[in-house]
């Protein structure tokens, strides 16, 4: 069984992406035997009104509710996020995604603390996206620096030690350098942007097999890349099972 | 036959040459890579001296000697040291078992110091791989964009160039080299963004795209998936994975 902890649906503004609609994405999942995907929406990155983005996502995922588990996007720096969270809970969304760099706040900002307090009270896991696309390849009128996890992660872990926190889009050296912080809290890292030879094995060695989630970042990335990185890593059966589904199951069970 | 046209032999911190090679070979085995074109030495030196250039090529040659059936050496040549580069090309391309040339990135590809290197590559019928990575916030000093590789390729129409990384910003890079038919692109060294290989094959034709990973800095797997996960026909995939590189290497 494979659970993809990092997928998205909707319209990416700078390029047409194949399989970014729900039916197409489920066909892609079938081709690679992905049982379940946690999906957010590209609109959630770029829209102002998260309510609209989240409703669109919920509608898309509804026809494949057993396969596509929707994650709401919140913008704590924009008025009304409390209402967006309440609506997301009503819509049955299973987690919250945050894009601090695209939405214009820092990990140290009070608005984020307030938001995480509310999300923790609602027993949802949180995913913080460090980056969505390589910043060297951004559109020349839309350059967005990555989130500074190196400075911001530890205070969050200290403040919310029991909150399942997904660090999405971390690079191999960044994750390895913060391995102790990852272990201190309930932090999970996804595999989508890990790079370098045997990168997944090296990150497992650093943070532990119980803290790594299989994440493809499809359809923005080729889904096959995440699977082949596991092959390259040469993981034993138990570690592979942890990354492919066991840890993801723990995230949702532990949050709820 | 699957050939990775772009591999750096650099070891991870603390690794010996033998350990680094063993890691590379076991990853190649897990992923079904038959052979890899390798270049540079045990570490990255941005402005190597002539002595360092010699030393790094010797280190690469000694690694190739440990796995000659799996590794294909490319001479590491620098426009800052054209004379010593020519001597190294003579030594390694003529009887030394190396088959291609990697231009070092200390100067832009269109630097005049690369002209004698290109002429020597043409004499040996050796493919020449050149770095290009257009960064939206600005390139490093001396770092090429695709336009610099195009300028060099225009001056040397008899040389087969491989532009590395599809120019980084691949939508720009692929369009930039479209008309310059003595340039192929490799698939290496940027994120596995969906749609890349489909565009490369569509725009350039399947005969102008070659699989490369930019390991060990990149995962071989993430780069291989750009080809194996792309929606291209099987004949095109076969060409990209190894057929084109076989042709480039004169096999």
CSV table of C-alpha atoms in Angstrom, one decimal:
chain,number,residue,atom,x,y,z
A,1,UNK,CA,0.0,0.0,0.0
A,2,UNK,CA,1.3,3.4,-0.9
A,3,UNK,CA,0.1,6.8,0.5
A,4,UNK,CA,1.4,9.9,-1.3
A,5,UNK,CA,1.6,12.6,1.4
A,6,UNK,CA,2.3,15.4,-1.1
A,7,UNK,CA,0.1,15.9,-4.1
A,8,UNK,CA,-1.9,18.8,-5.5
A,9,UNK,CA,-4.8,19.4,-7.8
A,10,UNK,CA,-5.9,22.4,-9.8
A,11,UNK,CA,-4.3,25.0,-12.0
A,12,UNK,CA,-0.6,25.8,-11.8
A,13,UNK,CA,-0.4,29.3,-13.2
A,14,UNK,CA,2.9,29.1,-15.1
A,15,UNK,CA,2.5,25.8,-17.1
A,16,UNK,CA,-0.1,23.4,-18.0
A,17,UNK,CA,0.2,20.2,-15.9
A,18,UNK,CA,-1.1,16.9,-17.1
A,19,UNK,CA,-3.2,15.0,-14.5
A,20,UNK,CA,-4.0,18.0,-12.3
A,21,UNK,CA,-7.7,17.2,-12.4
A,22,UNK,CA,-9.1,14.6,-10.0
A,23,UNK,CA,-10.0,12.0,-12.6
A,24,UNK,CA,-6.6,12.3,-14.3
A,25,UNK,CA,-4.7,12.2,-11.1
A,26,UNK,CA,-6.5,9.1,-10.0
A,27,UNK,CA,-5.6,7.5,-13.3
A,28,UNK,CA,-2.0,8.4,-12.6
A,29,UNK,CA,-2.2,7.0,-9.1
A,30,UNK,CA,-3.6,3.7,-10.6
A,31,UNK,CA,-0.6,3.5,-13.0
A,32,UNK,CA,1.8,3.6,-10.0
A,33,UNK,CA,-0.4,1.6,-7.6
A,34,UNK,CA,-0.8,4.6,-5.2
A,35,UNK,CA,-3.7,3.8,-3.0
A,36,UNK,CA,-4.3,7.2,-1.5
A,37,UNK,CA,-3.0,10.7,-2.0
A,38,UNK,CA,-3.2,13.7,0.3
A,39,UNK,CA,-4.1,16.6,-2.0
A,40,UNK,CA,-4.0,20.3,-1.7
A,41,UNK,CA,-4.8,22.8,-4.4
A,42,UNK,CA,-2.5,25.0,-6.4
A,43,UNK,CA,-5.2,27.7,-6.1
A,44,UNK,CA,-4.5,27.7,-2.4
A,45,UNK,CA,-1.0,28.9,-3.1
A,46,UNK,CA,-2.1,31.8,-5.2
A,47,UNK,CA,-5.6,32.9,-4.4
A,48,UNK,CA,-6.5,35.4,-1.7
A,49,UNK,CA,-9.7,33.7,-0.8
A,50,UNK,CA,-8.8,30.4,0.8
A,51,UNK,CA,-12.5,29.6,1.2
A,52,UNK,CA,-12.9,29.5,-2.5
A,53,UNK,CA,-9.8,27.5,-3.1
A,54,UNK,CA,-10.8,25.0,-0.4
A,55,UNK,CA,-14.3,24.6,-1.7
A,56,UNK,CA,-13.0,23.9,-5.2
A,57,UNK,CA,-10.6,21.3,-3.8
A,58,UNK,CA,-13.4,19.6,-1.8
A,59,UNK,CA,-15.6,19.4,-4.9
A,60,UNK,CA,-12.8,17.9,-6.9
A,61,UNK,CA,-11.9,15.3,-4.3
A,62,UNK,CA,-15.5,14.4,-3.5
A,63,UNK,CA,-15.8,12.0,-6.5
A,64,UNK,CA,-12.8,10.0,-5.3
A,65,UNK,CA,-13.1,10.4,-1.6
A,66,UNK,CA,-11.6,7.0,-0.8
A,67,UNK,CA,-8.5,7.9,-2.8
A,68,UNK,CA,-8.0,11.7,-2.5
A,69,UNK,CA,-7.9,13.1,1.0
A,70,UNK,CA,-8.1,16.9,0.8
A,71,UNK,CA,-5.9,19.2,2.9
A,72,UNK,CA,-7.2,22.8,3.4
A,73,UNK,CA,-4.9,25.7,2.8
A,74,UNK,CA,-5.0,28.5,5.4
A,75,UNK,CA,-3.4,31.9,5.2
A,76,UNK,CA,-2.9,33.1,8.8
A,77,UNK,CA,-1.9,36.6,7.6
A,78,UNK,CA,-5.2,37.2,5.8
A,79,UNK,CA,-8.5,38.1,7.5
A,80,UNK,CA,-10.9,35.3,8.1
A,81,UNK,CA,-8.7,32.3,8.4
A,82,UNK,CA,-10.7,31.1,11.5
A,83,UNK,CA,-13.7,30.9,9.3
A,84,UNK,CA,-11.8,29.0,6.6
A,85,UNK,CA,-10.6,26.5,9.2
A,86,UNK,CA,-14.2,26.0,10.4
A,87,UNK,CA,-15.4,25.4,6.8
A,88,UNK,CA,-12.5,23.0,6.2
A,89,UNK,CA,-13.6,21.0,9.2
A,90,UNK,CA,-17.2,20.9,8.0
A,91,UNK,CA,-15.9,19.8,4.6
A,92,UNK,CA,-14.1,16.9,6.2
A,93,UNK,CA,-10.6,18.0,5.3
A,94,UNK,CA,-7.9,16.0,7.0
A,95,UNK,CA,-5.1,18.4,7.4
A,96,UNK,CA,-3.9,22.0,6.8
A,97,UNK,CA,-1.3,23.2,4.4
A,98,UNK,CA,0.6,26.5,4.9
A,99,UNK,CA,2.7,28.4,2.4
A,100,UNK,CA,4.4,31.1,4.5
A,101,UNK,CA,6.6,32.4,1.7
A,102,UNK,CA,3.8,32.7,-0.8
A,103,UNK,CA,1.4,34.2,1.7
A,104,UNK,CA,3.8,36.7,3.2
A,105,UNK,CA,4.5,35.8,6.9
A,106,UNK,CA,7.4,34.4,8.9
A,107,UNK,CA,7.5,31.3,11.0
A,108,UNK,CA,8.0,33.6,14.0
A,109,UNK,CA,5.0,35.7,13.4
A,110,UNK,CA,2.2,35.8,15.9
A,111,UNK,CA,-0.4,35.1,13.3
A,112,UNK,CA,1.1,31.7,12.7
A,113,UNK,CA,1.2,30.8,16.4
A,114,UNK,CA,-2.5,31.7,16.7
A,115,UNK,CA,-3.3,29.6,13.6
A,116,UNK,CA,-1.3,26.5,14.8
A,117,UNK,CA,-3.0,26.8,18.2
A,118,UNK,CA,-6.4,26.6,16.5
A,119,UNK,CA,-5.3,23.8,14.2
A,120,UNK,CA,-3.9,21.8,17.1
A,121,UNK,CA,-7.2,22.3,19.0
A,122,UNK,CA,-9.0,20.9,15.9
A,123,UNK,CA,-6.7,17.9,16.0
A,124,UNK,CA,-5.5,18.3,12.4
A,125,UNK,CA,-1.9,17.8,11.2
A,126,UNK,CA,-0.1,20.7,9.6
A,127,UNK,CA,2.1,20.8,6.5
A,128,UNK,CA,4.5,23.7,6.0
A,129,UNK,CA,5.8,24.0,2.5
A,130,UNK,CA,9.4,25.3,2.5
A,131,UNK,CA,9.3,25.7,-1.3
A,132,UNK,CA,7.0,24.7,-4.1
A,133,UNK,CA,9.3,25.2,-7.1
A,134,UNK,CA,13.1,25.7,-7.4
A,135,UNK,CA,13.5,29.4,-6.7
A,136,UNK,CA,16.1,29.6,-9.5
A,137,UNK,CA,13.3,28.7,-11.9
A,138,UNK,CA,10.6,31.0,-10.7
A,139,UNK,CA,8.8,33.3,-13.1
A,140,UNK,CA,10.7,36.5,-13.3
A,141,UNK,CA,7.8,38.5,-12.0
A,142,UNK,CA,7.0,36.1,-9.2
A,143,UNK,CA,10.2,35.2,-7.3
A,144,UNK,CA,9.5,33.8,-3.9
A,145,UNK,CA,12.3,32.8,-1.5
A,146,UNK,CA,12.1,29.6,0.4
A,147,UNK,CA,10.9,29.5,4.0
A,148,UNK,CA,13.7,29.7,6.5
A,149,UNK,CA,13.2,26.5,8.3
A,150,UNK,CA,16.8,26.6,9.6
A,151,UNK,CA,15.8,29.5,12.0
A,152,UNK,CA,12.1,28.9,12.4
A,153,UNK,CA,11.5,25.2,12.9
A,154,UNK,CA,12.9,24.8,16.4
A,155,UNK,CA,10.8,27.5,18.1
A,156,UNK,CA,7.7,25.9,16.5
A,157,UNK,CA,8.7,22.5,17.8
A,158,UNK,CA,9.3,23.9,21.2
A,159,UNK,CA,5.9,25.5,21.3
A,160,UNK,CA,3.9,22.7,19.6
A,161,UNK,CA,5.7,19.4,20.6
A,162,UNK,CA,2.7,17.2,20.0
A,163,UNK,CA,1.4,18.7,16.8
A,164,UNK,CA,2.1,16.5,13.7
A,165,UNK,CA,4.1,18.9,11.6
A,166,UNK,CA,5.1,18.0,8.0
A,167,UNK,CA,8.1,19.8,6.6
A,168,UNK,CA,7.5,19.6,2.9
A,169,UNK,CA,10.0,20.4,0.3
A,170,UNK,CA,13.1,20.2,2.4
A,171,UNK,CA,16.4,19.5,0.8
A,172,UNK,CA,18.8,16.7,1.9
A,173,UNK,CA,21.4,18.9,3.5
A,174,UNK,CA,18.8,21.1,5.2
A,175,UNK,CA,16.9,18.1,6.7
A,176,UNK,CA,20.1,16.4,7.8
A,177,UNK,CA,21.4,19.5,9.5
A,178,UNK,CA,18.1,19.8,11.4
A,179,UNK,CA,17.8,16.1,12.3
A,180,UNK,CA,17.9,16.7,16.0
A,181,UNK,CA,15.1,19.3,15.8
A,182,UNK,CA,13.0,16.9,13.7
A,183,UNK,CA,13.4,14.2,16.4
A,184,UNK,CA,12.5,16.6,19.2
A,185,UNK,CA,9.0,17.1,18.1
A,186,UNK,CA,6.5,15.3,15.9
A,187,UNK,CA,8.1,16.5,12.7
A,188,UNK,CA,7.9,14.5,9.5
A,189,UNK,CA,9.8,15.2,6.3
A,190,UNK,CA,8.6,14.3,2.8
A,191,UNK,CA,10.8,12.8,0.1
A,192,UNK,CA,9.8,15.0,-2.8
A,193,UNK,CA,12.7,17.4,-2.9
A,194,UNK,CA,15.4,15.2,-1.4
A,195,UNK,CA,18.3,15.0,-3.9
A,196,UNK,CA,21.7,13.5,-4.2
A,197,UNK,CA,22.7,9.9,-4.6
A,198,UNK,CA,20.9,7.6,-2.1
A,199,UNK,CA,19.3,10.7,-0.6
A,200,UNK,CA,16.4,8.9,1.0
A,201,UNK,CA,18.6,6.5,2.7
A,202,UNK,CA,20.8,9.2,4.1
A,203,UNK,CA,17.8,11.2,5.4
A,204,UNK,CA,16.4,8.0,7.0
A,205,UNK,CA,19.8,7.5,8.7
A,206,UNK,CA,19.7,11.1,10.0
A,207,UNK,CA,16.1,11.5,11.2
A,208,UNK,CA,14.9,8.0,11.6
A,209,UNK,CA,12.6,5.8,9.5
A,210,UNK,CA,9.6,6.9,11.5
A,211,UNK,CA,9.9,10.5,10.4
A,212,UNK,CA,10.0,10.2,6.6
A,213,UNK,CA,6.9,10.3,4.4
A,214,UNK,CA,6.6,9.3,0.8
A,215,UNK,CA,5.8,12.5,-1.1
A,216,UNK,CA,5.8,12.9,-4.9
A,217,UNK,CA,4.8,16.5,-5.4
A,218,UNK,CA,2.9,15.2,-8.4
A,219,UNK,CA,1.6,16.4,-10.8
A,220,UNK,CA,4.2,19.2,-10.6
A,221,UNK,CA,6.9,16.5,-10.5
A,222,UNK,CA,6.9,13.2,-12.4
A,223,UNK,CA,5.4,10.9,-9.8
A,224,UNK,CA,7.8,8.2,-10.8
A,225,UNK,CA,10.7,10.2,-9.4
A,226,UNK,CA,9.6,9.6,-5.8
A,227,UNK,CA,9.2,5.9,-6.4
A,228,UNK,CA,12.6,5.5,-8.1
A,229,UNK,CA,14.3,7.3,-5.2
A,230,UNK,CA,13.1,4.6,-2.9
A,231,UNK,CA,14.5,2.0,-5.3
A,232,UNK,CA,17.8,3.9,-5.4
A,233,UNK,CA,17.9,4.0,-1.6
A,234,UNK,CA,17.9,0.2,-1.3
A,235,UNK,CA,15.7,0.3,1.9
A,236,UNK,CA,14.8,-2.8,3.8
A,237,UNK,CA,11.2,-4.0,3.8
A,238,UNK,CA,10.3,-2.5,7.1
A,239,UNK,CA,11.7,0.9,6.4
A,240,UNK,CA,10.1,1.0,3.0
A,241,UNK,CA,6.7,0.1,4.6
A,242,UNK,CA,7.2,2.9,7.1
A,243,UNK,CA,7.8,5.5,4.4
A,244,UNK,CA,5.2,4.2,2.0
A,245,UNK,CA,2.2,4.1,4.4
A,246,UNK,CA,2.9,3.4,8.1
A,247,UNK,CA,4.1,6.8,9.0
A,248,UNK,CA,1.3,8.5,7.0
A,249,UNK,CA,-1.3,6.4,8.8
A,250,UNK,CA,0.3,7.4,12.1
A,251,UNK,CA,0.1,11.1,11.2
A,252,UNK,CA,-3.6,11.0,10.6
A,253,UNK,CA,-4.3,8.7,13.5
A,254,UNK,CA,-2.2,10.7,15.9
A,255,UNK,CA,-3.7,14.0,14.9
A,256,UNK,CA,-7.3,12.9,15.1
B,1,UNK,CA,21.5,-0.1,-23.1
B,2,UNK,CA,21.1,2.8,-20.6
B,3,UNK,CA,23.9,5.3,-20.4
B,4,UNK,CA,24.0,8.2,-17.9
B,5,UNK,CA,25.9,10.9,-19.8
B,6,UNK,CA,26.5,13.2,-16.8
B,7,UNK,CA,28.0,11.9,-13.6
B,8,UNK,CA,30.5,13.5,-11.2
B,9,UNK,CA,32.7,11.1,-9.3
B,10,UNK,CA,32.8,13.3,-6.2
B,11,UNK,CA,32.6,11.3,-3.0
B,12,UNK,CA,30.4,12.1,-0.1
B,13,UNK,CA,32.1,13.5,3.0
B,14,UNK,CA,34.4,10.9,4.5
B,15,UNK,CA,34.1,8.5,1.7
B,16,UNK,CA,37.2,6.9,0.0
B,17,UNK,CA,37.4,6.6,-3.8
B,18,UNK,CA,36.5,2.9,-3.5
B,19,UNK,CA,33.5,3.6,-1.3
B,20,UNK,CA,32.3,6.4,-3.5
B,21,UNK,CA,32.6,4.2,-6.6
B,22,UNK,CA,30.9,1.3,-4.8
B,23,UNK,CA,27.9,3.6,-3.9
B,24,UNK,CA,27.7,4.8,-7.5
B,25,UNK,CA,27.8,1.3,-9.0
B,26,UNK,CA,25.2,-0.2,-6.6
B,27,UNK,CA,22.8,2.7,-7.4
B,28,UNK,CA,23.4,2.1,-11.1
B,29,UNK,CA,22.6,-1.5,-10.6
B,30,UNK,CA,19.4,-0.8,-8.6
B,31,UNK,CA,18.2,1.5,-11.4
B,32,UNK,CA,19.3,-0.5,-14.4
B,33,UNK,CA,22.0,1.9,-15.6
B,34,UNK,CA,24.5,0.1,-17.7
B,35,UNK,CA,27.2,2.7,-18.1
B,36,UNK,CA,28.0,6.3,-16.9
B,37,UNK,CA,30.1,9.0,-18.4
B,38,UNK,CA,32.2,10.4,-15.6
B,39,UNK,CA,34.3,13.5,-15.2
B,40,UNK,CA,35.9,15.9,-12.7
B,41,UNK,CA,37.8,14.6,-9.7
B,42,UNK,CA,37.2,13.9,-6.0
B,43,UNK,CA,36.1,17.5,-5.2
B,44,UNK,CA,34.8,20.7,-6.8
B,45,UNK,CA,37.4,23.4,-7.5
B,46,UNK,CA,35.8,26.4,-9.2
B,47,UNK,CA,39.1,27.9,-10.4
B,48,UNK,CA,41.5,24.9,-10.7
B,49,UNK,CA,45.2,25.5,-11.4
B,50,UNK,CA,46.8,23.7,-14.2
B,51,UNK,CA,48.3,21.2,-11.7
B,52,UNK,CA,44.9,20.6,-10.2
B,53,UNK,CA,43.4,20.0,-13.6
B,54,UNK,CA,46.0,17.4,-14.2
B,55,UNK,CA,45.5,15.9,-10.8
B,56,UNK,CA,41.7,15.7,-11.1
B,57,UNK,CA,41.8,14.0,-14.5
B,58,UNK,CA,44.3,11.5,-13.1
B,59,UNK,CA,42.0,10.8,-10.2
B,60,UNK,CA,39.1,10.3,-12.7
B,61,UNK,CA,41.2,8.0,-14.8
B,62,UNK,CA,42.2,5.9,-11.8
B,63,UNK,CA,38.5,5.5,-11.0
B,64,UNK,CA,37.6,4.5,-14.5
B,65,UNK,CA,40.3,1.9,-14.3
B,66,UNK,CA,38.5,0.3,-11.4
B,67,UNK,CA,35.3,-0.2,-13.4
B,68,UNK,CA,36.2,0.1,-17.1
B,69,UNK,CA,33.2,-1.8,-18.2
B,70,UNK,CA,30.8,0.6,-16.4
B,71,UNK,CA,32.5,4.0,-16.6
B,72,UNK,CA,33.3,6.1,-19.6
B,73,UNK,CA,35.8,8.9,-18.9
B,74,UNK,CA,35.4,12.4,-20.2
B,75,UNK,CA,38.4,14.7,-20.1
B,76,UNK,CA,37.9,17.7,-17.8
B,77,UNK,CA,39.1,20.7,-19.9
B,78,UNK,CA,39.4,24.3,-18.9
B,79,UNK,CA,39.4,27.4,-21.1
B,80,UNK,CA,41.7,29.0,-18.4
B,81,UNK,CA,44.4,26.4,-19.3
B,82,UNK,CA,43.9,25.6,-23.0
B,83,UNK,CA,47.4,24.2,-23.6
B,84,UNK,CA,47.3,21.8,-20.7
B,85,UNK,CA,43.7,20.9,-21.6
B,86,UNK,CA,44.9,20.0,-25.1
B,87,UNK,CA,47.7,17.8,-23.7
B,88,UNK,CA,45.2,16.0,-21.4
B,89,UNK,CA,42.8,15.5,-24.4
B,90,UNK,CA,45.7,14.0,-26.4
B,91,UNK,CA,46.7,11.7,-23.6
B,92,UNK,CA,43.2,10.5,-22.6
B,93,UNK,CA,41.3,10.5,-25.8
B,94,UNK,CA,44.1,8.9,-27.8
B,95,UNK,CA,44.6,5.5,-26.2
B,96,UNK,CA,43.6,6.6,-22.7
B,97,UNK,CA,40.2,5.2,-22.9
B,98,UNK,CA,38.3,8.4,-22.5
B,99,UNK,CA,35.5,9.2,-25.0
B,100,UNK,CA,34.4,12.8,-24.5
B,101,UNK,CA,35.1,16.2,-23.1
B,102,UNK,CA,33.6,18.2,-20.2
B,103,UNK,CA,34.2,21.9,-20.4
B,104,UNK,CA,34.8,23.3,-17.0
B,105,UNK,CA,32.6,26.2,-15.8
B,106,UNK,CA,35.2,28.7,-14.8
B,107,UNK,CA,34.4,30.8,-17.9
B,108,UNK,CA,31.3,31.1,-20.1
B,109,UNK,CA,31.1,28.6,-22.8
B,110,UNK,CA,31.8,31.1,-25.6
B,111,UNK,CA,35.1,32.2,-24.0
B,112,UNK,CA,37.8,32.1,-26.7
B,113,UNK,CA,39.9,29.7,-24.5
B,114,UNK,CA,37.3,27.0,-25.5
B,115,UNK,CA,38.0,27.3,-29.2
B,116,UNK,CA,41.2,25.2,-29.3
B,117,UNK,CA,39.5,22.7,-27.0
B,118,UNK,CA,36.6,22.4,-29.5
B,119,UNK,CA,38.9,22.0,-32.4
B,120,UNK,CA,40.7,19.2,-30.6
B,121,UNK,CA,37.4,17.6,-29.7
B,122,UNK,CA,36.4,17.7,-33.4
B,123,UNK,CA,39.7,16.0,-34.4
B,124,UNK,CA,39.0,13.2,-31.9
B,125,UNK,CA,35.2,13.1,-32.8
B,126,UNK,CA,34.6,13.4,-29.1
B,127,UNK,CA,31.3,14.8,-27.8
B,128,UNK,CA,31.6,17.9,-25.8
B,129,UNK,CA,29.4,18.5,-22.7
B,130,UNK,CA,29.0,22.1,-21.6
B,131,UNK,CA,27.2,23.4,-18.5
B,132,UNK,CA,24.3,25.9,-18.9
B,133,UNK,CA,22.0,27.0,-16.1
B,134,UNK,CA,20.0,30.1,-16.5
B,135,UNK,CA,19.0,31.4,-13.0
B,136,UNK,CA,16.2,33.9,-12.8
B,137,UNK,CA,18.0,36.0,-10.1
B,138,UNK,CA,21.3,36.0,-12.0
B,139,UNK,CA,24.1,33.5,-12.8
B,140,UNK,CA,27.4,33.1,-11.0
B,141,UNK,CA,30.3,34.9,-12.5
B,142,UNK,CA,31.4,33.0,-15.6
B,143,UNK,CA,28.4,30.7,-15.5
B,144,UNK,CA,26.9,30.0,-18.9
B,145,UNK,CA,23.3,30.3,-20.0
B,146,UNK,CA,22.1,28.4,-23.1
B,147,UNK,CA,22.9,31.4,-25.3
B,148,UNK,CA,26.6,31.0,-24.5
B,149,UNK,CA,26.6,27.3,-25.6
B,150,UNK,CA,24.8,28.3,-28.8
B,151,UNK,CA,27.4,30.9,-29.6
B,152,UNK,CA,30.2,28.3,-29.1
B,153,UNK,CA,28.4,25.7,-31.2
B,154,UNK,CA,27.9,28.2,-34.0
B,155,UNK,CA,31.7,28.6,-34.2
B,156,UNK,CA,32.2,24.8,-34.2
B,157,UNK,CA,29.6,23.2,-36.4
B,158,UNK,CA,31.6,20.0,-36.7
B,159,UNK,CA,31.5,19.3,-32.9
B,160,UNK,CA,28.6,17.5,-31.2
B,161,UNK,CA,27.7,19.5,-28.1
B,162,UNK,CA,25.6,18.3,-25.2
B,163,UNK,CA,24.1,21.2,-23.3
B,164,UNK,CA,23.9,20.1,-19.6
B,165,UNK,CA,20.7,20.6,-17.6
B,166,UNK,CA,18.7,21.7,-20.6
B,167,UNK,CA,19.9,25.1,-19.5
B,168,UNK,CA,18.4,24.9,-16.0
B,169,UNK,CA,15.3,26.9,-17.0
B,170,UNK,CA,14.4,24.2,-19.5
B,171,UNK,CA,11.5,26.0,-21.2
B,172,UNK,CA,14.0,28.7,-22.1
B,173,UNK,CA,17.0,26.4,-22.8
B,174,UNK,CA,15.2,24.0,-25.1
B,175,UNK,CA,13.8,26.9,-27.2
B,176,UNK,CA,17.3,28.6,-27.2
B,177,UNK,CA,19.0,25.6,-28.8
B,178,UNK,CA,16.2,24.5,-31.1
B,179,UNK,CA,17.8,25.9,-34.3
B,180,UNK,CA,21.4,24.9,-33.4
B,181,UNK,CA,21.3,21.3,-34.5
B,182,UNK,CA,24.8,20.3,-33.4
B,183,UNK,CA,23.6,20.8,-29.8
B,184,UNK,CA,21.8,18.0,-27.9
B,185,UNK,CA,20.4,18.5,-24.4
B,186,UNK,CA,20.9,16.2,-21.5
B,187,UNK,CA,18.1,15.7,-18.9
B,188,UNK,CA,20.3,16.3,-15.8
B,189,UNK,CA,20.5,18.6,-12.9
B,190,UNK,CA,17.2,20.2,-12.2
B,191,UNK,CA,14.0,19.1,-10.5
B,192,UNK,CA,12.0,16.3,-12.1
B,193,UNK,CA,9.4,18.8,-13.3
B,194,UNK,CA,6.7,17.0,-15.3
B,195,UNK,CA,6.5,17.9,-19.0
B,196,UNK,CA,10.2,18.4,-19.4
B,197,UNK,CA,11.1,15.4,-21.5
B,198,UNK,CA,7.9,15.6,-23.5
B,199,UNK,CA,8.8,19.1,-24.5
B,200,UNK,CA,12.4,18.2,-25.2
B,201,UNK,CA,11.5,15.4,-27.5
B,202,UNK,CA,8.7,17.3,-29.2
B,203,UNK,CA,10.8,20.5,-29.8
B,204,UNK,CA,14.2,19.0,-30.6
B,205,UNK,CA,13.3,15.5,-31.8
B,206,UNK,CA,14.1,12.3,-29.9
B,207,UNK,CA,17.6,12.2,-31.5
B,208,UNK,CA,18.7,15.3,-29.7
B,209,UNK,CA,17.9,14.3,-26.1
B,210,UNK,CA,20.2,12.2,-23.9
B,211,UNK,CA,19.7,10.9,-20.4
B,212,UNK,CA,22.0,12.4,-17.8
B,213,UNK,CA,21.6,12.6,-14.0
B,214,UNK,CA,24.3,15.0,-12.6
B,215,UNK,CA,24.9,12.5,-9.8
B,216,UNK,CA,26.2,12.4,-7.2
B,217,UNK,CA,24.9,15.8,-6.4
B,218,UNK,CA,21.6,14.8,-7.8
B,219,UNK,CA,19.8,11.5,-7.3
B,220,UNK,CA,20.2,9.3,-10.4
B,221,UNK,CA,16.6,8.1,-9.7
B,222,UNK,CA,14.9,11.5,-9.8
B,223,UNK,CA,16.6,12.3,-13.1
B,224,UNK,CA,16.0,8.9,-14.6
B,225,UNK,CA,12.3,9.3,-13.9
B,226,UNK,CA,12.1,12.3,-16.2
B,227,UNK,CA,12.6,9.8,-19.0
B,228,UNK,CA,11.0,6.7,-17.7
B,229,UNK,CA,8.0,8.6,-16.4
B,230,UNK,CA,7.5,10.8,-19.5
B,231,UNK,CA,4.7,10.3,-22.0
B,232,UNK,CA,6.9,9.6,-25.0
B,233,UNK,CA,6.8,6.7,-27.4
B,234,UNK,CA,9.0,3.7,-26.6
B,235,UNK,CA,11.4,4.2,-29.5
B,236,UNK,CA,12.0,7.8,-28.4
B,237,UNK,CA,12.6,6.6,-24.8
B,238,UNK,CA,15.1,4.0,-26.0
B,239,UNK,CA,17.0,6.7,-27.9
B,240,UNK,CA,17.0,9.1,-25.0
B,241,UNK,CA,18.1,6.4,-22.4
B,242,UNK,CA,21.1,5.2,-24.4
B,243,UNK,CA,20.7,5.0,-28.2
B,244,UNK,CA,21.7,8.5,-28.8
B,245,UNK,CA,24.7,8.3,-26.5
B,246,UNK,CA,25.8,5.1,-28.2
B,247,UNK,CA,25.7,7.1,-31.5
B,248,UNK,CA,27.6,10.0,-30.0
B,249,UNK,CA,30.3,7.7,-28.7
B,250,UNK,CA,30.7,6.1,-32.1
B,251,UNK,CA,29.4,2.6,-31.2
